[in-house]
Amino acid sequence: MGSIILFGPPGAGKGTQAQRILDRTGQPQVSTGDMLRAAVAAGTPVGMEAKSYMESGALVPDEVIVRIIEERLTEPDAANGVMFDGFPRTIPQAEALDAIATIDAVIAIEVPDDEIVGRITGRYTCKPCGRVFHDVHLPLPPSGCPCGTFVEVRRADDSEATVRARLSTYHEQTSPVAEHYDRAGLLHRIDGVGDVDQISNAILAALGVE
Ligand code: AP5
């Protein structure tokens, strides 16, 4: 089995959907954003290099990203393919990935810019388990987080100004990646506005998962 890619602008719901479909596909989520945030928190050389790019809404250099992906794909749980979340984000990253992995499908989650700012500025995450919530759209249930130990975190790059910078980065540098996979016949466009479960079902149908 090859890998799948969850593609889309910031706040499209890539992380939200990855958590919902990973138990159905059996493929681990590989989020470059999560890996970079862990590196920043741990103060590793990669984290120190990535921090200022992330805070400004710019992309971390391709060579850094490709190196961490190459390392991640050597881990045993990646042997049967993974679910990439937030990678690749440039044509050079996509070309590097083509050389080291087989891609079965690319799911492009489409959400208009107007909706994205509200989604991201209302986002919070449970630190122990990584589940994603939203102040209005997807609040923490009254019974608490399913993991049982809710600790709220909000991302440093989720301010309105940085979201707008991330959106322009997406339109300039990342959206051409969709055409790369469309030409290869791998792209499935999914409407990312509406009920989260219905969007999950549309993604699973596109992947051919019963
Ligand atoms: P990264 O962490 O990948 O962020 P992103 O792509 O900007 O995506 P997000 O995590 O913000 O959004 P998401 O699509 O996962 O949405 P979510 O499910 O959380 O990257 C951060 C930074 O790292 C980049 O700016 C860059 O600097 C660097 N980086 C990472 N990868 C890189 C790479 N490959 N190359 C170079 N640099 C890289 O949902 C958002 C909110 O909406 C949540 O609150 C959620 O509850 C809510 N929501 C979800 N679905 C719905 C729905 N259907 N209706 C209403 N609300 C919804």
PDB file of C-alpha atoms and ligand atoms in Angstrom:
ATOM      1  CA  MET A   1       0.000   0.000   0.000  1.00  0.00           C
ATOM      2  CA  GLY A   2       1.213   3.502  -0.778  1.00  0.00           C
ATOM      3  CA  SER A   3       0.744   6.739   1.123  1.00  0.00           C
ATOM      4  CA  ILE A   4      -1.953   9.391   0.985  1.00  0.00           C
ATOM      5  CA  ILE A   5      -1.641  13.159   1.236  1.00  0.00           C
ATOM      6  CA  LEU A   6      -4.051  15.509   2.995  1.00  0.00           C
ATOM      7  CA  PHE A   7      -3.618  18.802   1.186  1.00  0.00           C
ATOM      8  CA  GLY A   8      -5.181  22.216   1.680  1.00  0.00           C
ATOM      9  CA  PRO A   9      -4.793  25.725   3.057  1.00  0.00           C
ATOM     10  CA  PRO A  10      -4.142  26.438   6.741  1.00  0.00           C
ATOM     11  CA  GLY A  11      -7.292  25.690   8.706  1.00  0.00           C
ATOM     12  CA  ALA A  12      -8.837  23.518   5.987  1.00  0.00           C
ATOM     13  CA  GLY A  13      -9.257  20.726   8.548  1.00  0.00           C
ATOM     14  CA  LYS A  14      -6.309  18.505   7.590  1.00  0.00           C
ATOM     15  CA  GLY A  15      -5.402  17.713  11.214  1.00  0.00           C
ATOM     16  CA  THR A  16      -9.066  17.316  12.233  1.00  0.00           C
ATOM     17  CA  GLN A  17      -9.752  14.875   9.389  1.00  0.00           C
ATOM     18  CA  ALA A  18      -6.454  12.981   9.824  1.00  0.00           C
ATOM     19  CA  GLN A  19      -7.477  12.026  13.358  1.00  0.00           C
ATOM     20  CA  ARG A  20     -10.846  10.758  12.111  1.00  0.00           C
ATOM     21  CA  ILE A  21      -9.632   8.657   9.227  1.00  0.00           C
ATOM     22  CA  LEU A  22      -6.342   7.219  10.469  1.00  0.00           C
ATOM     23  CA  ASP A  23      -8.021   4.331  12.290  1.00  0.00           C
ATOM     24  CA  ARG A  24      -9.867   3.440   9.048  1.00  0.00           C
ATOM     25  CA  THR A  25      -6.816   3.452   6.786  1.00  0.00           C
ATOM     26  CA  GLY A  26      -4.304   2.139   9.332  1.00  0.00           C
ATOM     27  CA  GLN A  27      -1.750   4.694   8.183  1.00  0.00           C
ATOM     28  CA  PRO A  28       0.006   6.884  10.771  1.00  0.00           C
ATOM     29  CA  GLN A  29      -0.394  10.674  10.463  1.00  0.00           C
ATOM     30  CA  VAL A  30       2.840  12.406   9.468  1.00  0.00           C
ATOM     31  CA  SER A  31       2.362  16.132  10.091  1.00  0.00           C
ATOM     32  CA  THR A  32       5.373  18.299   9.305  1.00  0.00           C
ATOM     33  CA  GLY A  33       3.781  21.112  11.347  1.00  0.00           C
ATOM     34  CA  ASP A  34       3.531  18.861  14.434  1.00  0.00           C
ATOM     35  CA  MET A  35       7.087  17.581  13.907  1.00  0.00           C
ATOM     36  CA  LEU A  36       8.414  21.140  13.611  1.00  0.00           C
ATOM     37  CA  ARG A  37       6.511  22.333  16.701  1.00  0.00           C
ATOM     38  CA  ALA A  38       7.967  19.402  18.687  1.00  0.00           C
ATOM     39  CA  ALA A  39      11.447  20.353  17.436  1.00  0.00           C
ATOM     40  CA  VAL A  40      10.905  24.002  18.437  1.00  0.00           C
ATOM     41  CA  ALA A  41       9.696  22.949  21.909  1.00  0.00           C
ATOM     42  CA  ALA A  42      12.693  20.626  22.346  1.00  0.00           C
ATOM     43  CA  GLY A  43      15.140  23.300  21.129  1.00  0.00           C
ATOM     44  CA  THR A  44      16.779  21.002  18.575  1.00  0.00           C
ATOM     45  CA  PRO A  45      18.861  22.492  15.698  1.00  0.00           C
ATOM     46  CA  VAL A  46      15.913  21.898  13.320  1.00  0.00           C
ATOM     47  CA  GLY A  47      13.594  23.646  15.780  1.00  0.00           C
ATOM     48  CA  MET A  48      15.930  26.620  16.169  1.00  0.00           C
ATOM     49  CA  GLU A  49      16.138  27.009  12.396  1.00  0.00           C
ATOM     50  CA  ALA A  50      12.368  26.576  11.864  1.00  0.00           C
ATOM     51  CA  LYS A  51      11.083  28.892  14.628  1.00  0.00           C
ATOM     52  CA  SER A  52      11.336  32.282  12.918  1.00  0.00           C
ATOM     53  CA  TYR A  53       9.866  31.012   9.637  1.00  0.00           C
ATOM     54  CA  MET A  54       6.879  29.519  11.452  1.00  0.00           C
ATOM     55  CA  GLU A  55       6.263  32.626  13.550  1.00  0.00           C
ATOM     56  CA  SER A  56       6.114  34.812  10.435  1.00  0.00           C
ATOM     57  CA  GLY A  57       3.898  32.450   8.417  1.00  0.00           C
ATOM     58  CA  ALA A  58       6.666  31.604   5.927  1.00  0.00           C
ATOM     59  CA  LEU A  59       7.681  28.107   4.842  1.00  0.00           C
ATOM     60  CA  VAL A  60      10.624  26.346   6.451  1.00  0.00           C
ATOM     61  CA  PRO A  61      13.333  25.673   3.796  1.00  0.00           C
ATOM     62  CA  ASP A  62      12.744  22.621   1.614  1.00  0.00           C
ATOM     63  CA  GLU A  63      16.029  20.905   2.544  1.00  0.00           C
ATOM     64  CA  VAL A  64      15.093  20.923   6.254  1.00  0.00           C
ATOM     65  CA  ILE A  65      11.638  19.498   5.529  1.00  0.00           C
ATOM     66  CA  VAL A  66      12.829  16.819   3.117  1.00  0.00           C
ATOM     67  CA  ARG A  67      15.464  15.674   5.637  1.00  0.00           C
ATOM     68  CA  ILE A  68      12.921  15.210   8.457  1.00  0.00           C
ATOM     69  CA  ILE A  69      10.553  13.367   6.106  1.00  0.00           C
ATOM     70  CA  GLU A  70      13.312  11.048   4.882  1.00  0.00           C
ATOM     71  CA  GLU A  71      14.158  10.221   8.508  1.00  0.00           C
ATOM     72  CA  ARG A  72      10.496   9.703   9.452  1.00  0.00           C
ATOM     73  CA  LEU A  73       9.909   7.279   6.582  1.00  0.00           C
ATOM     74  CA  THR A  74      12.663   4.975   7.891  1.00  0.00           C
ATOM     75  CA  GLU A  75      10.631   4.268  11.055  1.00  0.00           C
ATOM     76  CA  PRO A  76       8.916   0.848  11.192  1.00  0.00           C
ATOM     77  CA  ASP A  77       5.349   2.188  11.348  1.00  0.00           C
ATOM     78  CA  ALA A  78       5.843   3.890   7.970  1.00  0.00           C
ATOM     79  CA  ALA A  79       6.512   0.601   6.158  1.00  0.00           C
ATOM     80  CA  ASN A  80       2.939   0.291   4.823  1.00  0.00           C
ATOM     81  CA  GLY A  81       2.500   3.927   3.878  1.00  0.00           C
ATOM     82  CA  VAL A  82       1.558   7.028   5.866  1.00  0.00           C
ATOM     83  CA  MET A  83      -0.959   9.863   5.785  1.00  0.00           C
ATOM     84  CA  PHE A  84       0.952  13.084   5.076  1.00  0.00           C
ATOM     85  CA  ASP A  85      -0.609  16.199   6.646  1.00  0.00           C
ATOM     86  CA  GLY A  86       0.818  19.552   5.537  1.00  0.00           C
ATOM     87  CA  PHE A  87       3.488  18.006   3.306  1.00  0.00           C
ATOM     88  CA  PRO A  88       4.455  18.507   0.495  1.00  0.00           C
ATOM     89  CA  ARG A  89       3.977  22.273   0.327  1.00  0.00           C
ATOM     90  CA  THR A  90       6.222  23.206  -2.607  1.00  0.00           C
ATOM     91  CA  ILE A  91       6.981  21.654  -5.996  1.00  0.00           C
ATOM     92  CA  PRO A  92      10.560  20.730  -4.904  1.00  0.00           C
ATOM     93  CA  GLN A  93       9.095  18.927  -1.842  1.00  0.00           C
ATOM     94  CA  ALA A  94       6.628  17.051  -4.084  1.00  0.00           C
ATOM     95  CA  GLU A  95       9.413  16.037  -6.457  1.00  0.00           C
ATOM     96  CA  ALA A  96      11.564  14.853  -3.540  1.00  0.00           C
ATOM     97  CA  LEU A  97       8.626  12.814  -2.254  1.00  0.00           C
ATOM     98  CA  ASP A  98       8.000  11.269  -5.678  1.00  0.00           C
ATOM     99  CA  ALA A  99      11.551   9.862  -5.485  1.00  0.00           C
ATOM    100  CA  ILE A 100      11.150   8.163  -2.091  1.00  0.00           C
ATOM    101  CA  ALA A 101       7.488   7.122  -1.735  1.00  0.00           C
ATOM    102  CA  THR A 102       4.502   5.823  -3.669  1.00  0.00           C
ATOM    103  CA  ILE A 103       1.453   8.091  -3.456  1.00  0.00           C
ATOM    104  CA  ASP A 104      -1.961   6.454  -3.913  1.00  0.00           C
ATOM    105  CA  ALA A 105      -4.174   9.534  -3.537  1.00  0.00           C
ATOM    106  CA  VAL A 106      -4.098  13.241  -2.727  1.00  0.00           C
ATOM    107  CA  ILE A 107      -7.102  14.692  -0.904  1.00  0.00           C
ATOM    108  CA  ALA A 108      -7.389  18.449  -1.457  1.00  0.00           C
ATOM    109  CA  ILE A 109      -9.694  19.899   1.223  1.00  0.00           C
ATOM    110  CA  GLU A 110     -11.099  23.142  -0.188  1.00  0.00           C
ATOM    111  CA  VAL A 111     -12.177  26.019   2.084  1.00  0.00           C
ATOM    112  CA  PRO A 112     -12.492  29.703   1.078  1.00  0.00           C
ATOM    113  CA  ASP A 113     -10.112  32.214   2.688  1.00  0.00           C
ATOM    114  CA  ASP A 114     -12.992  34.095   4.370  1.00  0.00           C
ATOM    115  CA  GLU A 115     -13.869  31.048   6.479  1.00  0.00           C
ATOM    116  CA  ILE A 116     -10.278  30.203   7.371  1.00  0.00           C
ATOM    117  CA  VAL A 117      -9.447  33.212   9.541  1.00  0.00           C
ATOM    118  CA  GLY A 118     -12.348  32.488  11.918  1.00  0.00           C
ATOM    119  CA  ARG A 119     -11.464  28.816  12.086  1.00  0.00           C
ATOM    120  CA  ILE A 120      -7.838  29.390  13.001  1.00  0.00           C
ATOM    121  CA  THR A 121      -8.270  32.207  15.486  1.00  0.00           C
ATOM    122  CA  GLY A 122     -10.810  30.025  17.389  1.00  0.00           C
ATOM    123  CA  ARG A 123      -8.683  26.866  17.397  1.00  0.00           C
ATOM    124  CA  TYR A 124      -7.326  25.132  20.501  1.00  0.00           C
ATOM    125  CA  THR A 125      -5.788  21.721  20.988  1.00  0.00           C
ATOM    126  CA  CYS A 126      -5.570  19.185  23.809  1.00  0.00           C
ATOM    127  CA  LYS A 127      -1.854  18.977  24.589  1.00  0.00           C
ATOM    128  CA  PRO A 128      -1.677  15.342  25.795  1.00  0.00           C
ATOM    129  CA  CYS A 129      -3.603  13.798  22.855  1.00  0.00           C
ATOM    130  CA  GLY A 130      -3.447  16.405  20.063  1.00  0.00           C
ATOM    131  CA  ARG A 131      -7.229  16.525  19.448  1.00  0.00           C
ATOM    132  CA  VAL A 132      -8.291  19.748  17.739  1.00  0.00           C
ATOM    133  CA  PHE A 133     -11.235  21.865  18.985  1.00  0.00           C
ATOM    134  CA  HIS A 134     -12.794  25.229  18.104  1.00  0.00           C
ATOM    135  CA  ASP A 135     -14.368  27.888  20.339  1.00  0.00           C
ATOM    136  CA  VAL A 136     -17.605  27.853  18.294  1.00  0.00           C
ATOM    137  CA  HIS A 137     -17.614  25.053  15.681  1.00  0.00           C
ATOM    138  CA  LEU A 138     -16.182  22.124  17.651  1.00  0.00           C
ATOM    139  CA  PRO A 139     -16.047  22.962  21.373  1.00  0.00           C
ATOM    140  CA  LEU A 140     -14.696  20.601  24.005  1.00  0.00           C
ATOM    141  CA  PRO A 141     -17.594  18.276  25.002  1.00  0.00           C
ATOM    142  CA  PRO A 142     -19.090  18.874  28.483  1.00  0.00           C
ATOM    143  CA  SER A 143     -17.681  15.473  29.460  1.00  0.00           C
ATOM    144  CA  GLY A 144     -14.179  16.737  28.624  1.00  0.00           C
ATOM    145  CA  CYS A 145     -11.631  15.450  26.154  1.00  0.00           C
ATOM    146  CA  PRO A 146     -11.980  11.737  25.268  1.00  0.00           C
ATOM    147  CA  CYS A 147      -8.339  11.255  26.358  1.00  0.00           C
ATOM    148  CA  GLY A 148      -9.357  12.078  29.958  1.00  0.00           C
ATOM    149  CA  THR A 149      -6.626  14.666  30.653  1.00  0.00           C
ATOM    150  CA  PHE A 150      -7.453  17.897  28.872  1.00  0.00           C
ATOM    151  CA  VAL A 151      -4.730  20.547  28.785  1.00  0.00           C
ATOM    152  CA  GLU A 152      -5.494  23.476  26.444  1.00  0.00           C
ATOM    153  CA  VAL A 153      -2.854  24.832  24.074  1.00  0.00           C
ATOM    154  CA  ARG A 154      -3.177  27.584  21.455  1.00  0.00           C
ATOM    155  CA  ARG A 155      -0.580  27.965  18.709  1.00  0.00           C
ATOM    156  CA  ALA A 156       1.740  30.967  18.574  1.00  0.00           C
ATOM    157  CA  ASP A 157       1.090  31.349  14.807  1.00  0.00           C
ATOM    158  CA  ASP A 158      -2.720  31.440  15.101  1.00  0.00           C
ATOM    159  CA  SER A 159      -3.060  35.244  15.328  1.00  0.00           C
ATOM    160  CA  GLU A 160      -5.118  36.917  12.591  1.00  0.00           C
ATOM    161  CA  ALA A 161      -2.061  38.689  11.085  1.00  0.00           C
ATOM    162  CA  THR A 162      -0.043  35.464  10.865  1.00  0.00           C
ATOM    163  CA  VAL A 163      -2.996  33.531   9.421  1.00  0.00           C
ATOM    164  CA  ARG A 164      -3.227  36.066   6.594  1.00  0.00           C
ATOM    165  CA  ALA A 165       0.533  35.678   5.938  1.00  0.00           C
ATOM    166  CA  ARG A 166       0.137  31.865   5.930  1.00  0.00           C
ATOM    167  CA  LEU A 167      -2.725  32.171   3.431  1.00  0.00           C
ATOM    168  CA  SER A 168      -0.637  34.234   1.015  1.00  0.00           C
ATOM    169  CA  THR A 169       2.232  31.745   1.384  1.00  0.00           C
ATOM    170  CA  TYR A 170      -0.261  28.989   0.554  1.00  0.00           C
ATOM    171  CA  HIS A 171      -1.593  30.694  -2.574  1.00  0.00           C
ATOM    172  CA  GLU A 172       1.877  31.615  -3.879  1.00  0.00           C
ATOM    173  CA  GLN A 173       3.934  28.524  -3.088  1.00  0.00           C
ATOM    174  CA  THR A 174       1.671  25.612  -2.133  1.00  0.00           C
ATOM    175  CA  SER A 175      -1.404  25.662  -4.383  1.00  0.00           C
ATOM    176  CA  PRO A 176       0.697  24.699  -7.499  1.00  0.00           C
ATOM    177  CA  VAL A 177       1.341  21.358  -5.754  1.00  0.00           C
ATOM    178  CA  ALA A 178      -2.320  20.439  -6.392  1.00  0.00           C
ATOM    179  CA  GLU A 179      -1.747  20.755 -10.152  1.00  0.00           C
ATOM    180  CA  HIS A 180       1.338  18.518  -9.855  1.00  0.00           C
ATOM    181  CA  TYR A 181      -0.847  15.703  -8.489  1.00  0.00           C
ATOM    182  CA  ASP A 182      -3.803  16.511 -10.750  1.00  0.00           C
ATOM    183  CA  ARG A 183      -1.545  15.915 -13.756  1.00  0.00           C
ATOM    184  CA  ALA A 184      -0.627  12.534 -12.223  1.00  0.00           C
ATOM    185  CA  GLY A 185      -4.344  11.662 -11.922  1.00  0.00           C
ATOM    186  CA  LEU A 186      -4.142  11.407  -8.101  1.00  0.00           C
ATOM    187  CA  LEU A 187      -6.057  14.523  -6.961  1.00  0.00           C
ATOM    188  CA  HIS A 188      -9.487  14.340  -5.292  1.00  0.00           C
ATOM    189  CA  ARG A 189     -11.080  17.714  -4.497  1.00  0.00           C
ATOM    190  CA  ILE A 190     -13.287  17.652  -1.372  1.00  0.00           C
ATOM    191  CA  ASP A 191     -15.538  20.506  -0.198  1.00  0.00           C
ATOM    192  CA  GLY A 192     -14.181  21.281   3.297  1.00  0.00           C
ATOM    193  CA  VAL A 193     -17.103  23.502   4.385  1.00  0.00           C
ATOM    194  CA  GLY A 194     -19.868  21.917   6.452  1.00  0.00           C
ATOM    195  CA  ASP A 195     -20.345  19.034   8.830  1.00  0.00           C
ATOM    196  CA  VAL A 196     -17.056  17.433   9.927  1.00  0.00           C
ATOM    197  CA  ASP A 197     -18.427  13.850   9.770  1.00  0.00           C
ATOM    198  CA  GLN A 198     -19.830  14.369   6.264  1.00  0.00           C
ATOM    199  CA  ILE A 199     -16.436  15.651   5.130  1.00  0.00           C
ATOM    200  CA  SER A 200     -14.776  12.548   6.672  1.00  0.00           C
ATOM    201  CA  ASN A 201     -17.228  10.343   4.760  1.00  0.00           C
ATOM    202  CA  ALA A 202     -16.472  12.148   1.490  1.00  0.00           C
ATOM    203  CA  ILE A 203     -12.731  11.634   2.060  1.00  0.00           C
ATOM    204  CA  LEU A 204     -13.178   7.927   2.869  1.00  0.00           C
ATOM    205  CA  ALA A 205     -15.328   7.497  -0.261  1.00  0.00           C
ATOM    206  CA  ALA A 206     -12.645   9.174  -2.396  1.00  0.00           C
ATOM    207  CA  LEU A 207     -10.067   6.804  -0.874  1.00  0.00           C
ATOM    208  CA  GLY A 208     -12.309   3.810  -1.575  1.00  0.00           C
ATOM    209  CA  VAL A 209     -12.452   2.910   2.142  1.00  0.00           C
ATOM    210  CA  GLU A 210     -15.731   1.199   3.101  1.00  0.00           C
TER     211      GLU A 210
HETATM  212  P1  AP5 B   1       0.946  23.343   9.911  1.00  0.00           P
HETATM  213  O1  AP5 B   1       0.954  22.936  11.318  1.00  0.00           O
HETATM  214  O2  AP5 B   1       0.949  22.297   8.847  1.00  0.00           O
HETATM  215  O3  AP5 B   1      -0.285  24.332   9.707  1.00  0.00           O
HETATM  216  P2  AP5 B   1      -1.260  24.602   8.473  1.00  0.00           P
HETATM  217  O4  AP5 B   1      -1.063  23.930   7.188  1.00  0.00           O
HETATM  218  O5  AP5 B   1      -1.251  26.081   8.435  1.00  0.00           O
HETATM  219  O6  AP5 B   1      -2.530  23.914   8.871  1.00  0.00           O
HETATM  220  P3  AP5 B   1      -3.247  23.981  10.219  1.00  0.00           P
HETATM  221  O7  AP5 B   1      -2.687  22.976  11.170  1.00  0.00           O
HETATM  222  O8  AP5 B   1      -3.293  25.416  10.690  1.00  0.00           O
HETATM  223  O9  AP5 B   1      -4.723  23.619   9.768  1.00  0.00           O
HETATM  224  P4  AP5 B   1      -5.457  22.248   9.506  1.00  0.00           P
HETATM  225  O10 AP5 B   1      -5.798  22.154   8.054  1.00  0.00           O
HETATM  226  O11 AP5 B   1      -4.752  21.074  10.129  1.00  0.00           O
HETATM  227  O12 AP5 B   1      -6.807  22.574  10.274  1.00  0.00           O
HETATM  228  P5  AP5 B   1      -7.396  22.002  11.652  1.00  0.00           P
HETATM  229  O13 AP5 B   1      -7.831  20.585  11.467  1.00  0.00           O
HETATM  230  O14 AP5 B   1      -6.475  22.285  12.801  1.00  0.00           O
HETATM  231  O15 AP5 B   1       2.167  24.324   9.578  1.00  0.00           O
HETATM  232  C1  AP5 B   1       2.533  25.369  10.477  1.00  0.00           C
HETATM  233  C2  AP5 B   1       3.819  26.020   9.966  1.00  0.00           C
HETATM  234  O16 AP5 B   1       4.896  25.050   9.928  1.00  0.00           O
HETATM  235  C3  AP5 B   1       3.750  26.555   8.517  1.00  0.00           C
HETATM  236  O17 AP5 B   1       3.222  27.874   8.488  1.00  0.00           O
HETATM  237  C4  AP5 B   1       5.243  26.508   8.116  1.00  0.00           C
HETATM  238  O18 AP5 B   1       5.964  27.578   8.673  1.00  0.00           O
HETATM  239  C5  AP5 B   1       5.726  25.219   8.785  1.00  0.00           C
HETATM  240  N1  AP5 B   1       5.584  24.030   7.915  1.00  0.00           N
HETATM  241  C6  AP5 B   1       4.799  22.919   8.165  1.00  0.00           C
HETATM  242  N2  AP5 B   1       4.916  22.024   7.169  1.00  0.00           N
HETATM  243  C7  AP5 B   1       5.807  22.565   6.273  1.00  0.00           C
HETATM  244  C8  AP5 B   1       6.313  22.132   5.025  1.00  0.00           C
HETATM  245  N3  AP5 B   1       5.933  20.946   4.493  1.00  0.00           N
HETATM  246  N4  AP5 B   1       7.174  22.940   4.372  1.00  0.00           N
HETATM  247  C9  AP5 B   1       7.566  24.120   4.894  1.00  0.00           C
HETATM  248  N5  AP5 B   1       7.120  24.607   6.079  1.00  0.00           N
HETATM  249  C10 AP5 B   1       6.242  23.835   6.763  1.00  0.00           C
HETATM  250  O19 AP5 B   1      -8.707  22.905  11.754  1.00  0.00           O
HETATM  251  C11 AP5 B   1      -8.610  24.311  11.997  1.00  0.00           C
HETATM  252  C12 AP5 B   1      -9.775  24.751  12.931  1.00  0.00           C
HETATM  253  O20 AP5 B   1     -10.996  24.611  12.207  1.00  0.00           O
HETATM  254  C13 AP5 B   1      -9.907  23.893  14.196  1.00  0.00           C
HETATM  255  O21 AP5 B   1     -10.241  24.711  15.295  1.00  0.00           O
HETATM  256  C14 AP5 B   1     -11.057  22.919  13.872  1.00  0.00           C
HETATM  257  O22 AP5 B   1     -11.751  22.563  15.048  1.00  0.00           O
HETATM  258  C15 AP5 B   1     -11.897  23.743  12.916  1.00  0.00           C
HETATM  259  N6  AP5 B   1     -12.582  22.912  11.904  1.00  0.00           N
HETATM  260  C16 AP5 B   1     -12.095  21.804  11.264  1.00  0.00           C
HETATM  261  N7  AP5 B   1     -13.007  21.326  10.385  1.00  0.00           N
HETATM  262  C17 AP5 B   1     -14.079  22.180  10.442  1.00  0.00           C
HETATM  263  C18 AP5 B   1     -15.338  22.243   9.757  1.00  0.00           C
HETATM  264  N8  AP5 B   1     -15.692  21.342   8.819  1.00  0.00           N
HETATM  265  N9  AP5 B   1     -16.186  23.269  10.076  1.00  0.00           N
HETATM  266  C19 AP5 B   1     -15.855  24.198  11.021  1.00  0.00           C
HETATM  267  N10 AP5 B   1     -14.678  24.188  11.698  1.00  0.00           N
HETATM  268  C20 AP5 B   1     -13.793  23.195  11.412  1.00  0.00           C
END
